[in-house]
Short mmCIF file of C-alpha atoms in Angstrom, two decimals:
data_model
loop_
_atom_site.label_atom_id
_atom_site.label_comp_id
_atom_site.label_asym_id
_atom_site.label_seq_id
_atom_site.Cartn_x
_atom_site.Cartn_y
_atom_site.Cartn_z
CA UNK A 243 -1.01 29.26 25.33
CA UNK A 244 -2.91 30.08 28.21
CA UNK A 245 -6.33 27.95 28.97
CA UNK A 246 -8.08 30.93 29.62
CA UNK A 247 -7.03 31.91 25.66
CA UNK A 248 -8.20 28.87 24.20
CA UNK A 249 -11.57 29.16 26.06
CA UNK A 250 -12.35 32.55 24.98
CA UNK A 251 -16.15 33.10 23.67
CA UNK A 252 -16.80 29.89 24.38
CA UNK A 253 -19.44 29.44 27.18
CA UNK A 254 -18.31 27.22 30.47
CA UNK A 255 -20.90 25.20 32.47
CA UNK A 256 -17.99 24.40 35.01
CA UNK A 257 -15.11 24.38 35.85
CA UNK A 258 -12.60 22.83 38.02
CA UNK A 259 -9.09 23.73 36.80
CA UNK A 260 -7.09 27.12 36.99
CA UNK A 261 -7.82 29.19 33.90
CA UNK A 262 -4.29 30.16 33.92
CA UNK A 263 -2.46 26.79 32.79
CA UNK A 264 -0.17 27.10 30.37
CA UNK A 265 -1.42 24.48 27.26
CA UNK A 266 1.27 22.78 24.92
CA UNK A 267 -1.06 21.73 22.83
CA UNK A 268 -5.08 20.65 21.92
CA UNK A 269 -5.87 16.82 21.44
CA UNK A 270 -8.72 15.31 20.60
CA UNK A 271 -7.19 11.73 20.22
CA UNK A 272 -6.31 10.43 23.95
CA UNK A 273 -3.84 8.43 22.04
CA UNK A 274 -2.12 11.58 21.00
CA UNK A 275 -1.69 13.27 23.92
CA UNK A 276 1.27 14.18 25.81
CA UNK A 277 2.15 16.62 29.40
CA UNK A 278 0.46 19.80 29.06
CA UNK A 279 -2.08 19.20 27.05
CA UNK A 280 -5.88 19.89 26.70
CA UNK A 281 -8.01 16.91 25.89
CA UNK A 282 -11.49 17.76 24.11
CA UNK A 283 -13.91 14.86 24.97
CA UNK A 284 -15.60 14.34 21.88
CA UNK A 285 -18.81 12.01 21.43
CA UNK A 286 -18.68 10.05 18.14
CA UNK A 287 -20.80 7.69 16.16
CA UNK A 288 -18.64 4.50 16.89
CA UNK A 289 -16.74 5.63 20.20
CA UNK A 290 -17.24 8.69 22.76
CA UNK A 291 -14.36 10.51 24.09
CA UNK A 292 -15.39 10.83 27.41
CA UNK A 293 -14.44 6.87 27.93
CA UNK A 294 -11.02 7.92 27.27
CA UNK A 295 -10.88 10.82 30.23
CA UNK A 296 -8.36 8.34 32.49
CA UNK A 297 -5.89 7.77 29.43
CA UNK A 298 -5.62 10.82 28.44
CA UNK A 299 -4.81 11.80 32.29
CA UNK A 300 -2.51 8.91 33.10
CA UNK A 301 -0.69 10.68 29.80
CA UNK A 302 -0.40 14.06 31.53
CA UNK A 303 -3.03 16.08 30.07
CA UNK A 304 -3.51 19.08 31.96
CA UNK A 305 -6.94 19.41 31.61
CA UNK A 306 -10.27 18.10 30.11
CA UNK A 307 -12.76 19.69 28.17
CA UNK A 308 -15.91 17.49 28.18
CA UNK A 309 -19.61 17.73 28.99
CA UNK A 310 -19.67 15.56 32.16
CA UNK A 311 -16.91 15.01 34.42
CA UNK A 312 -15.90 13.27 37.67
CA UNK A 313 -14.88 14.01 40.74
CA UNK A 314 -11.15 14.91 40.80
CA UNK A 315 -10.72 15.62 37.45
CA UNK A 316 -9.28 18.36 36.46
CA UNK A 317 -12.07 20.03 33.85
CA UNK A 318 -13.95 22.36 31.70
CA UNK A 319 -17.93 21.47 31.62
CA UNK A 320 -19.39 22.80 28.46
CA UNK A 321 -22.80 21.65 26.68
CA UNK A 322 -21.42 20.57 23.29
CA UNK A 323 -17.93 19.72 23.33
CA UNK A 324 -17.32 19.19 19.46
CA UNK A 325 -18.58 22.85 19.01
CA UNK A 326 -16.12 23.53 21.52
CA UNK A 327 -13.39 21.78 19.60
CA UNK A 328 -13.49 23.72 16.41
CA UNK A 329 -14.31 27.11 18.74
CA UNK A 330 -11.13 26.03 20.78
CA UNK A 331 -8.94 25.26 17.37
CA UNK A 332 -9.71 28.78 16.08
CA UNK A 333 -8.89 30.12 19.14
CA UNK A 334 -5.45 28.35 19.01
CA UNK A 335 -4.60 29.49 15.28
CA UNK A 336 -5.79 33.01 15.74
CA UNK A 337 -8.89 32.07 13.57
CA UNK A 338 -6.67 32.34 10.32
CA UNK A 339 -9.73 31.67 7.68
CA UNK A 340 -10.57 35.18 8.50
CA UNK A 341 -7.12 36.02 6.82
CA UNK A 342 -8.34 34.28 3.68
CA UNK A 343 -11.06 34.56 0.97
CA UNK A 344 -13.08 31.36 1.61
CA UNK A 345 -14.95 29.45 -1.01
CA UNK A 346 -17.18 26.79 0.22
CA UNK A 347 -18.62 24.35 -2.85
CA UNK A 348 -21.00 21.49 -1.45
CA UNK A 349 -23.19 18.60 -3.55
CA UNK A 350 -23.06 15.35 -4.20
CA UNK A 351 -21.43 15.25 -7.66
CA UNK A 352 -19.00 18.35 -8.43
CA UNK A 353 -17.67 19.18 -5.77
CA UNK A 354 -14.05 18.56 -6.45
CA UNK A 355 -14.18 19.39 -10.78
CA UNK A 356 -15.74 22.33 -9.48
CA UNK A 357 -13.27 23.44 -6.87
CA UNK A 358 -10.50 22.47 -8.75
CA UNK A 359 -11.64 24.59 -11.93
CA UNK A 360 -12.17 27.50 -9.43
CA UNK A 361 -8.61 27.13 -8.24
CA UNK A 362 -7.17 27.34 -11.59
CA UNK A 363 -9.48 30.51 -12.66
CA UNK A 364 -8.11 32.67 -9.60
CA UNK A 365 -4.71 31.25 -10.54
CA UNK A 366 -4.89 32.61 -14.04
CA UNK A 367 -5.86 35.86 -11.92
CA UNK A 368 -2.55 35.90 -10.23
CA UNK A 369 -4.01 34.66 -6.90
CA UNK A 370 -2.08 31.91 -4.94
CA UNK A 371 -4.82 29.63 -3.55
CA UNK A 372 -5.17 26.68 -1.26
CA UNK A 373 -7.57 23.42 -1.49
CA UNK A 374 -9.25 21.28 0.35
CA UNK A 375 -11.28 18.49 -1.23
CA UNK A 376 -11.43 14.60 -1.51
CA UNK A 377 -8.82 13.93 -3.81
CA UNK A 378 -6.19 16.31 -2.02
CA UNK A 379 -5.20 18.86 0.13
CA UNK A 380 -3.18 21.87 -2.13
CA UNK A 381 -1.44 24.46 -0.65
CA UNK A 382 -0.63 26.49 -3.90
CA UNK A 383 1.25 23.36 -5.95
CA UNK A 384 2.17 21.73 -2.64
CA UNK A 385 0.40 18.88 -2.30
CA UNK A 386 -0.77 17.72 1.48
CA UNK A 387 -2.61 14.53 1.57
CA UNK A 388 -6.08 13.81 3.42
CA UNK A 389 -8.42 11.43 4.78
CA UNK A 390 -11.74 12.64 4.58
CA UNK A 391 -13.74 15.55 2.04
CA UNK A 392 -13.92 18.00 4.72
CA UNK A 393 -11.14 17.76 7.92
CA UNK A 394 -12.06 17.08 11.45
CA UNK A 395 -12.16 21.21 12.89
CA UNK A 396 -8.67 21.05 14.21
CA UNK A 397 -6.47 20.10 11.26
CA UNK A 398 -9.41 22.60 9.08
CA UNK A 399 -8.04 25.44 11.26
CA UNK A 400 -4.13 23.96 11.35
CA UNK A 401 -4.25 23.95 7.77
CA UNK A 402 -6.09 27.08 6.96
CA UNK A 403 -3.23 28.63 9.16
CA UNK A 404 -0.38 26.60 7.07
CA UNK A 405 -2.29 28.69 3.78
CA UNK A 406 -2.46 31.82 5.26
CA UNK A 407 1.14 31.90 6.61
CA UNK A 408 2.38 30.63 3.10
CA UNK A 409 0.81 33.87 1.31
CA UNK A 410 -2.15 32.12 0.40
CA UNK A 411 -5.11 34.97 -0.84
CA UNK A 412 -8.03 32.47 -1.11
CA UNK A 413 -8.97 29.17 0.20
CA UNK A 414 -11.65 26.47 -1.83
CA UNK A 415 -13.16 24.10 -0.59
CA UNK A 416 -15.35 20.68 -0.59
CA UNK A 417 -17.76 20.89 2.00
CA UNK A 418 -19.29 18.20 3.22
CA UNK A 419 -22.76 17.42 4.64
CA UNK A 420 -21.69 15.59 7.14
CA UNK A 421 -19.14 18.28 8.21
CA UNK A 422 -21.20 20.86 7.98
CA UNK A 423 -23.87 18.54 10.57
CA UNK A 424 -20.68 18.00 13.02
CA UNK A 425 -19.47 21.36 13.15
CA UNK A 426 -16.00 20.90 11.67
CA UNK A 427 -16.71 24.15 9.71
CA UNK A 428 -17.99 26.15 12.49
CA UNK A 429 -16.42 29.64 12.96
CA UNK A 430 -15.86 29.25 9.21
CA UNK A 431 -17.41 32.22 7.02
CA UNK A 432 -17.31 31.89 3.59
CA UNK A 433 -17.40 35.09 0.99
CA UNK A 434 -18.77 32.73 -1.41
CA UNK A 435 -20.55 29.24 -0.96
CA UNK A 436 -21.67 27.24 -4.14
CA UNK A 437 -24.42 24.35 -4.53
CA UNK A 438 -23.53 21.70 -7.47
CA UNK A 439 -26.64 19.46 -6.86
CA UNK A 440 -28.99 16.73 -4.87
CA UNK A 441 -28.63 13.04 -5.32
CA UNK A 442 -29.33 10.23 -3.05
CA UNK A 443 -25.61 9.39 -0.73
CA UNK A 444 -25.15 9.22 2.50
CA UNK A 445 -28.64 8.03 3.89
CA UNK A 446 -26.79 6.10 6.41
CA UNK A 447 -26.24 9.20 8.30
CA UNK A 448 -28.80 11.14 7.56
CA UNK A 449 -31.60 9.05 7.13
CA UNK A 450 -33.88 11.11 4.78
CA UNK A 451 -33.04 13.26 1.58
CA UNK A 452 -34.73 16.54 3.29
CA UNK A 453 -32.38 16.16 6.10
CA UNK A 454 -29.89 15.80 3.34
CA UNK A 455 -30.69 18.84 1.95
CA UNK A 456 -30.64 20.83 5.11
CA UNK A 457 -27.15 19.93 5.51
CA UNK A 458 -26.16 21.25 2.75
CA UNK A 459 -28.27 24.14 3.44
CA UNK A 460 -26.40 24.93 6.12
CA UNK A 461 -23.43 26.35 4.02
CA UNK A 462 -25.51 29.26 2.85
CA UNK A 463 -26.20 30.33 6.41
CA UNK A 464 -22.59 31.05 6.62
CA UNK A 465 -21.06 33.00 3.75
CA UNK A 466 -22.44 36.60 2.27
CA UNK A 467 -23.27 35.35 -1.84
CA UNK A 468 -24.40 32.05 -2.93
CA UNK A 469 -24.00 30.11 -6.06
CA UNK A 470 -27.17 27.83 -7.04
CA UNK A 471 -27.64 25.40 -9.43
CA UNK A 472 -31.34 26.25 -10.62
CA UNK A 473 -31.29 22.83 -12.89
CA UNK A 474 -31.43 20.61 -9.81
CA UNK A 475 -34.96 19.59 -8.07
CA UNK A 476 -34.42 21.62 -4.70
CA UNK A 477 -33.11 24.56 -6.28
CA UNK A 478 -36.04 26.46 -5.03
CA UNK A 479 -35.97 25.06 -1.28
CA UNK A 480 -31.79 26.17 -1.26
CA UNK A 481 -32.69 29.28 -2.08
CA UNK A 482 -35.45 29.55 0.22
CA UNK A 483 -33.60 28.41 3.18
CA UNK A 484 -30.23 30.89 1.97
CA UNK A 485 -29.55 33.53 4.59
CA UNK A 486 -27.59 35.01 2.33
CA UNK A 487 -28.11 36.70 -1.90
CA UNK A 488 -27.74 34.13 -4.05
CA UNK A 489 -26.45 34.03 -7.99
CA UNK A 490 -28.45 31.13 -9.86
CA UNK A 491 -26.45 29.21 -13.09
CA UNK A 492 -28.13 26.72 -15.66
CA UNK A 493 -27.49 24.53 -18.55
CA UNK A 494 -31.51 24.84 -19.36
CA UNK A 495 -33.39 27.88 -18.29
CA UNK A 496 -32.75 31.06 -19.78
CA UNK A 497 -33.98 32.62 -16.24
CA UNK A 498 -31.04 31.69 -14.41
CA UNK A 499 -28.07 34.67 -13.85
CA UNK A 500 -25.93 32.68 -15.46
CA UNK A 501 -27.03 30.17 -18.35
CA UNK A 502 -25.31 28.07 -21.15
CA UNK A 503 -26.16 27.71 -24.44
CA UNK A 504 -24.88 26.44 -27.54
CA UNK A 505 -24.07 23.56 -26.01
CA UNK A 506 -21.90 21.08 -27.34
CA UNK A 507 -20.21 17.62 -26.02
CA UNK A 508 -17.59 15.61 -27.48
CA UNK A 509 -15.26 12.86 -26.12
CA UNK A 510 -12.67 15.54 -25.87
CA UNK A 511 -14.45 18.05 -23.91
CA UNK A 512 -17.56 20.40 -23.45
CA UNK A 513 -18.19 23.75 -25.52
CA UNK A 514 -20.72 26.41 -24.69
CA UNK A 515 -21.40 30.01 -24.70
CA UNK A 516 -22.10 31.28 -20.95
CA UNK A 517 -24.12 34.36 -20.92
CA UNK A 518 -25.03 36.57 -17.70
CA UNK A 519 -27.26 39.36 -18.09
CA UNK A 520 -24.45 41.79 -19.21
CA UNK A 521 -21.54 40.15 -20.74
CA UNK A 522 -21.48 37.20 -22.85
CA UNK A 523 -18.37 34.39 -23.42
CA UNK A 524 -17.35 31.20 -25.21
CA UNK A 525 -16.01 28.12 -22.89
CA UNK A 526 -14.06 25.24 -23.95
CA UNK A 527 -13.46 22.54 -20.77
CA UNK A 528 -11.53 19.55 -21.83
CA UNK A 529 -13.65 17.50 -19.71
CA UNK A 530 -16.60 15.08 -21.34
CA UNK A 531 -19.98 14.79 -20.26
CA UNK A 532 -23.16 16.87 -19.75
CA UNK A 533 -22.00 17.56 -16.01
CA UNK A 534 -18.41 19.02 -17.20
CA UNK A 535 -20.75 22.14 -18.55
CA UNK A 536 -22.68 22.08 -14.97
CA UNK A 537 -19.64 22.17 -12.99
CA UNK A 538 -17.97 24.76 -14.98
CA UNK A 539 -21.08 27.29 -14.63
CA UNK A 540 -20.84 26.46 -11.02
CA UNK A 541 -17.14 27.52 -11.02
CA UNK A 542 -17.94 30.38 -13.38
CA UNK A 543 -20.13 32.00 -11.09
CA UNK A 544 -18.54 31.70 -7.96
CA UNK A 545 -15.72 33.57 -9.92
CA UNK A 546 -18.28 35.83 -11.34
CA UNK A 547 -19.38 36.50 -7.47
CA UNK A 548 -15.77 37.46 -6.55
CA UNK A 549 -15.68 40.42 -9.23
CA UNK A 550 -13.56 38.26 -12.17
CA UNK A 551 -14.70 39.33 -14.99
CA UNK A 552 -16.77 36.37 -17.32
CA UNK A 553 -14.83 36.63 -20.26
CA UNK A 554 -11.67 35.89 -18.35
CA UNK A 555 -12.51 33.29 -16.09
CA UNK A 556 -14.36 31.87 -19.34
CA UNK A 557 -10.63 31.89 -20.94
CA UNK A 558 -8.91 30.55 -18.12
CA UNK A 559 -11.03 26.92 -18.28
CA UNK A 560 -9.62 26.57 -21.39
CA UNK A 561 -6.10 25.55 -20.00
CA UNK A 562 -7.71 23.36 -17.19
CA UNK A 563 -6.94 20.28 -17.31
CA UNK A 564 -9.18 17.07 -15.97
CA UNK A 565 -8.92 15.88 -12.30
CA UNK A 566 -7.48 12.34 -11.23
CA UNK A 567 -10.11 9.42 -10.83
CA UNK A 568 -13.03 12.34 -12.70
CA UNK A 569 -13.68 10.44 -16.05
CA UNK A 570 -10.32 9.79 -16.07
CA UNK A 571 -8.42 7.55 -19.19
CA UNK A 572 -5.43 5.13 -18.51
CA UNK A 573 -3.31 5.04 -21.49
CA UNK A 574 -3.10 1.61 -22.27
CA UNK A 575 -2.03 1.21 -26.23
CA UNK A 576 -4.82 -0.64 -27.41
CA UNK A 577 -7.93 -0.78 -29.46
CA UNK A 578 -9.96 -0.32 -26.67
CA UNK A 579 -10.66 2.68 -23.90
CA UNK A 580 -10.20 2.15 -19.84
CA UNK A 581 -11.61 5.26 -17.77
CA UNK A 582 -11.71 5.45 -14.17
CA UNK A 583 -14.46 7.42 -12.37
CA UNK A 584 -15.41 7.84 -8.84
CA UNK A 585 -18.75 7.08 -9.77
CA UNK A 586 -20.34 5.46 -6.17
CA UNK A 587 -23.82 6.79 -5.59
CA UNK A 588 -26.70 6.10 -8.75
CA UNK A 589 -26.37 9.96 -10.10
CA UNK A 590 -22.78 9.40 -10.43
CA UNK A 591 -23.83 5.65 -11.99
CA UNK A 592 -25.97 7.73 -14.23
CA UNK A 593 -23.62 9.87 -15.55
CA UNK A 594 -20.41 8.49 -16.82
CA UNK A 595 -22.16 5.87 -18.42
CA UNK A 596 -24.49 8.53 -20.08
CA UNK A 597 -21.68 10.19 -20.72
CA UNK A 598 -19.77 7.47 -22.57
CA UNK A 599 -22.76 6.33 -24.42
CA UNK A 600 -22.42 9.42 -26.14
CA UNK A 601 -19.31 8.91 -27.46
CA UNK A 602 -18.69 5.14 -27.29
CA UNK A 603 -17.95 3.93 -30.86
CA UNK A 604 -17.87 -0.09 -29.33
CA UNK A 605 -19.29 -1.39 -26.01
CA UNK A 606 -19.81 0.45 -22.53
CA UNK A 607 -18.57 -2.44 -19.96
CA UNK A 608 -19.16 -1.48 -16.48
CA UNK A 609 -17.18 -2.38 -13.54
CA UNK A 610 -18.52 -1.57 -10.33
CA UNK A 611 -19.13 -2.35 -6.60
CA UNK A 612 -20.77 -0.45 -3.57
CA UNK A 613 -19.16 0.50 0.09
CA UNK A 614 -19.87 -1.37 2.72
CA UNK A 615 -21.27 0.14 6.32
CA UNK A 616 -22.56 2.77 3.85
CA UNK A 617 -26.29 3.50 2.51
CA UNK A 618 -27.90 0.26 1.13
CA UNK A 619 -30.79 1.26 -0.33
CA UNK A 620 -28.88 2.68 -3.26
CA UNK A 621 -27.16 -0.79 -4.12
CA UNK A 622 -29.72 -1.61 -6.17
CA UNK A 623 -30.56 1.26 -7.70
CA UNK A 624 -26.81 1.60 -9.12
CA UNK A 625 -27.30 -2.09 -10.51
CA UNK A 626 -30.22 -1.43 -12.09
CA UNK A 627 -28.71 1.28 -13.76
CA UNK A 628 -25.17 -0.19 -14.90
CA UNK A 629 -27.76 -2.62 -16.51
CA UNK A 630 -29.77 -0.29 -17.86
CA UNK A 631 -27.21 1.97 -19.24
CA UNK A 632 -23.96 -0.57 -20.06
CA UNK A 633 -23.47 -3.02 -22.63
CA UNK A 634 -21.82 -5.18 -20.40
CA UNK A 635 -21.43 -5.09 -16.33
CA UNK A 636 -19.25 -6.78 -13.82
CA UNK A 637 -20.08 -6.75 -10.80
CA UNK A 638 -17.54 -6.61 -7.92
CA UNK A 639 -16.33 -5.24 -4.36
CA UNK A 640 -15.48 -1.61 -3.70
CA UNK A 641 -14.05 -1.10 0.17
CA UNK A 642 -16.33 -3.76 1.54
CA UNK A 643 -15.00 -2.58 5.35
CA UNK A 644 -17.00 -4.72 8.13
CA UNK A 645 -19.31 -6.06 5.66
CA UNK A 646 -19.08 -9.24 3.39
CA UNK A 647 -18.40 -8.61 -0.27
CA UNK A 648 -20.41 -10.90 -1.29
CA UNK A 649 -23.27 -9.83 0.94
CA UNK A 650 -22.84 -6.46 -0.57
CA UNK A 651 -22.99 -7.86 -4.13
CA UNK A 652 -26.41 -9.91 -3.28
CA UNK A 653 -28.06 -6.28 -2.48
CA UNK A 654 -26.89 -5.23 -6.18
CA UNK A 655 -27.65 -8.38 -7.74
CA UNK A 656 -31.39 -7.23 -6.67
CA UNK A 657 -31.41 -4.47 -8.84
CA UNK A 658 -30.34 -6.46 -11.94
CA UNK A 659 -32.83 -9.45 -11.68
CA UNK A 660 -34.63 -7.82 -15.58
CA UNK A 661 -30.82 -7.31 -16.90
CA UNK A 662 -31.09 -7.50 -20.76
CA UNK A 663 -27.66 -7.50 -20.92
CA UNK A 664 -24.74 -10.07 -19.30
CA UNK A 665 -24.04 -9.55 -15.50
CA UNK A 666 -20.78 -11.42 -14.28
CA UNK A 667 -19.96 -11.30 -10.96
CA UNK A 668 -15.78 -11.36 -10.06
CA UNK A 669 -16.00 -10.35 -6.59
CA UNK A 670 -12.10 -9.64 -6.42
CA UNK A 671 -11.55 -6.50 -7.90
CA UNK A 672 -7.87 -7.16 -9.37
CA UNK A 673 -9.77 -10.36 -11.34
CA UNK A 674 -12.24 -8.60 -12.40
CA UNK A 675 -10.52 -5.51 -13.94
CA UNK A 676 -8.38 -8.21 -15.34
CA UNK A 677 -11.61 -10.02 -16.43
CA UNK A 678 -13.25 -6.80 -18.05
CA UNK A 679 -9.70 -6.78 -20.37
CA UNK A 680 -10.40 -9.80 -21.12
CA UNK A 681 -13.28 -9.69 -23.10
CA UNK A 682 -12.47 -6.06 -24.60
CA UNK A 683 -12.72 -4.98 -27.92
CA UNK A 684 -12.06 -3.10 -30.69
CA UNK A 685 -13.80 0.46 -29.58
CA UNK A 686 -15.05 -0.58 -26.31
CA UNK A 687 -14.95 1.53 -23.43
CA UNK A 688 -14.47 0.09 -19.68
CA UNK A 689 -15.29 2.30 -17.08
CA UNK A 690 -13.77 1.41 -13.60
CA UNK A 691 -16.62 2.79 -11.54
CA UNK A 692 -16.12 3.69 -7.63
CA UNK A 693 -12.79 4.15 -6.86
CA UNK A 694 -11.47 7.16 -8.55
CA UNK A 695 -8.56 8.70 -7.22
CA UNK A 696 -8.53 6.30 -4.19
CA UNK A 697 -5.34 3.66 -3.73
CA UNK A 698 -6.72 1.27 -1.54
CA UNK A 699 -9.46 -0.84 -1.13
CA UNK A 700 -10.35 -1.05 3.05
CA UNK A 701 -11.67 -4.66 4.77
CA UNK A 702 -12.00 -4.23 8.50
CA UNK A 703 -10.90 -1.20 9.08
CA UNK A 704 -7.01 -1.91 7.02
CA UNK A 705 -6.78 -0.05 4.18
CA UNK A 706 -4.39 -2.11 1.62
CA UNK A 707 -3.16 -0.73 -1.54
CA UNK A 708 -5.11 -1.14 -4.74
CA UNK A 709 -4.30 1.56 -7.96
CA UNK A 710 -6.71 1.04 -10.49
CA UNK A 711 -4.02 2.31 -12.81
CA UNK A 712 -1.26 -0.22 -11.64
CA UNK A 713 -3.61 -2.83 -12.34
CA UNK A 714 -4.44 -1.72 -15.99
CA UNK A 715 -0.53 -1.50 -15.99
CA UNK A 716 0.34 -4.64 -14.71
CA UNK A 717 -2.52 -7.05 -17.04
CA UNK A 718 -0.49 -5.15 -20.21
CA UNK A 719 2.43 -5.84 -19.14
CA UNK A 720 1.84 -9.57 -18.20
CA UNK A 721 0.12 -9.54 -21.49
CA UNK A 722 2.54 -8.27 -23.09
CA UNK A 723 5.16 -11.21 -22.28
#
């Protein structure tokens, strides 16, 4: 492809190479490159790209896209260079979202239940659809893994293509703040973008809540009919800031397009009848908790907002099934009950264990940690919570990365100082899973907070395998003998 090609629409400062070069291919790592290609200087939080102008060179790329450049080199000046990145991938792809019906669901909590229910509701309508969310990438039933919620803008727009060539119709998909903030969606228009809800993450990055929330506000800049969650506190200031209609659900007001009533929750699942202002249907979601019925309003209307009818994308969550590390129970034989959830920010804290309560015939014992190089001023608010909500908590380490465990666990500790119930503190994870089977009992419930569907727990950057479930498996087993 032709430099020229990859630049188009995007607006050049300078430049200092022949527009005519003939590109293999776009890198963004210097690492990856190879002869031919076009490196895209990008700046990032822990190393800028424009250090690694010479290495990609001495590899033989053909040119540079950056926003400074030396003498000599070879470049393309432009003002913003990770705009230019995701401009430059849909240039090289031919900009194949636009072959797609896009879904864009952002939020704290929700986002993947709720993109994975929409999935299966436009599968039931005969749709083949791709996803893109935390827990996996899914290219109808093929499954592609991934690193991060939302993808840096190049493999977005590689694998958008890799849907639309494989006869995918639609697209869902998690969408990050902090994607949205770096671009990685830009160029990206959405038919329908959905808002789950507002918790405190992420404060690391950007600092304040309202910034938070503008982040996420962002998504309903770009897609033409939004999906609101009227229950949560900044409802009004998301639909304020929309650019764009917007359909509002709720579990509590009766003003909301989209409401649920009737509601009943059960160990087994959620029932409720969802009513819009002209049709009226019953849901079943085998799914527990109070947030099951909030996530499947949220995938109701986005459905509703593509033209499928209520009553059968109400019938359709009644053969969806639960999602991996999502209050999630390992079989384990016994008297007792061991759920994983990716429960890591205090909302999340708040409700599995509210959630359990409700059905929890013996003890709620908590397990939990907190990242490290991640928002601390939410470590103690998730201990005080565990302590407030569990019977029992154990306290442990949950991808510490650069940080000390046990640094991370004194910041928790702080929250738990008024615990009326026992806090023990196992700061390897393995021990204290093993610990927490220990001292179960008849009709307890242990619930493996923080990981989820994750495999690995990461120390200094090294990500070394750790399943949750091979764990459970392995203390039975040993047990067993």
């Amino acid at each position: 492809m032709k430099l020229r090609d990859l630049l188009k629409d995007i607006p050049v400062l300078a430049a200092s190479v022949d527009l005519d070069t003939e590109i293999q291919e776009v890198r963004y790592d210097s690492r990856a490159v190879k002869p031919g290609d076009l490196f895209v200087a990008v700046r990032g939080f822990a190393t800028d790209g424009h250090e690694y102008i010479g290495m990609a060179l001495k590899k033989g790329a053909a040119a540079v896209v950056c926003e400074q450049a030396g003498k000599g080199i070879p470049a393309i000046v432009v003002q913003d260079s990770r705009a230019a990145l995701a401009d430059i991938a849909g240039n090289r792809f031919g900009h194949p979202s636009r072959r797609l019906t896009m879904i864009g669901v952002t939020g704290t909590n929700g986002k993947t239940t709720t993109t994975t229910l929409i999935k299966h509701i436009l599968e039931c309508q005969g749709h083949k659809v791709g996803l893109i969310g935390t827990n996996e990438n899914l290219i109808g039933s093929e499954v592609i893994p991934t690193e991060r919620t939302t993808p840096e803008s190049y493999e977005l727009q590689a694998l958008f293509a890799r849907m639309a060539d494989a006869g995918c119709t639609h697209c869902v998909m998690e969408v990050s703040s902090h994607s949205l903030v770096l671009g990685r969606v830009r160029g990206v228009h959405f038919a329908v973008g959905a808002f789950t809800n507002l918790t405190q993450d992420h404060l690391d990055f950007h600092k304040t809540m309202e910034a938070y929330r503008k982040a996420k506000a962002k998504l309903f800049t770009m897609c033409d009919r939004g999906v609101i969650n009227l229950d949560d506190g900044v409802a009004d200031k998301m639909l304020a800031d929309a650019a764009c209609p917007c359909l509002t659900f709720s579990a509590e007001k009766d003003a909301a397009d989209l409401s649920a009533k009737n509601i009943e929750l059960g160990a087994a699942g959620v029932s409720f009848v969802v009513a819009t202002r002209d049709a009226i249907a019953r849901v079943s979601l085998g799914i527990p908790g109070h947030f099951s019925v909030e996530n499947a309003l949220a995938a109701l209307g986005v459905c509703v907002a593509l033209g499928v009818p209520l009553e059968d994308a109400a019938r359709a969550l009644g053969t969806a099934h639960g999602v991996k590390g999502r209050a999630e129970v390992v079989p384990t034989g016994t008297e007792y009950t061991v759920l994983i959830d990716y429960a890591h920010a205090p909302d999340g804290v708040s409700n599995i264990l509210r959630t359990v309560r409700g059905f929890a015939k013996g003890r709620v014992i908590a397990l939990f940690g907190c990242g490290g190089d991640r928002d601390r001023t939410k470590r103690p608010i998730m201990g005080h919570l565990a302590a407030e909500l569990a019977d029992y908590c154990i306290v442990t380490s949950d991808n510490p990365r650069t940080e000390q465990p046990e640094a991370i666990i004194e910041d928790i500790l702080a929250g738990m100082k008024d615990a009326k119930v026992p806090v023990d503190v196992i700061c390897d994870r393995r021990e204290a899973i093993y610990h927490a089977m220990d001292i179960a009992q008849k009709d307890d419930v242990i619930v493996l907070m923080g990981k989820g569907h994750e495999t690995y727990q990461e120390i200094d950057h090294v990500k070394h395998h750790m399943d949750e479930r091979e764990i459970v498996a392995d203390y039975l087993r040993e047990h067993k003998k």
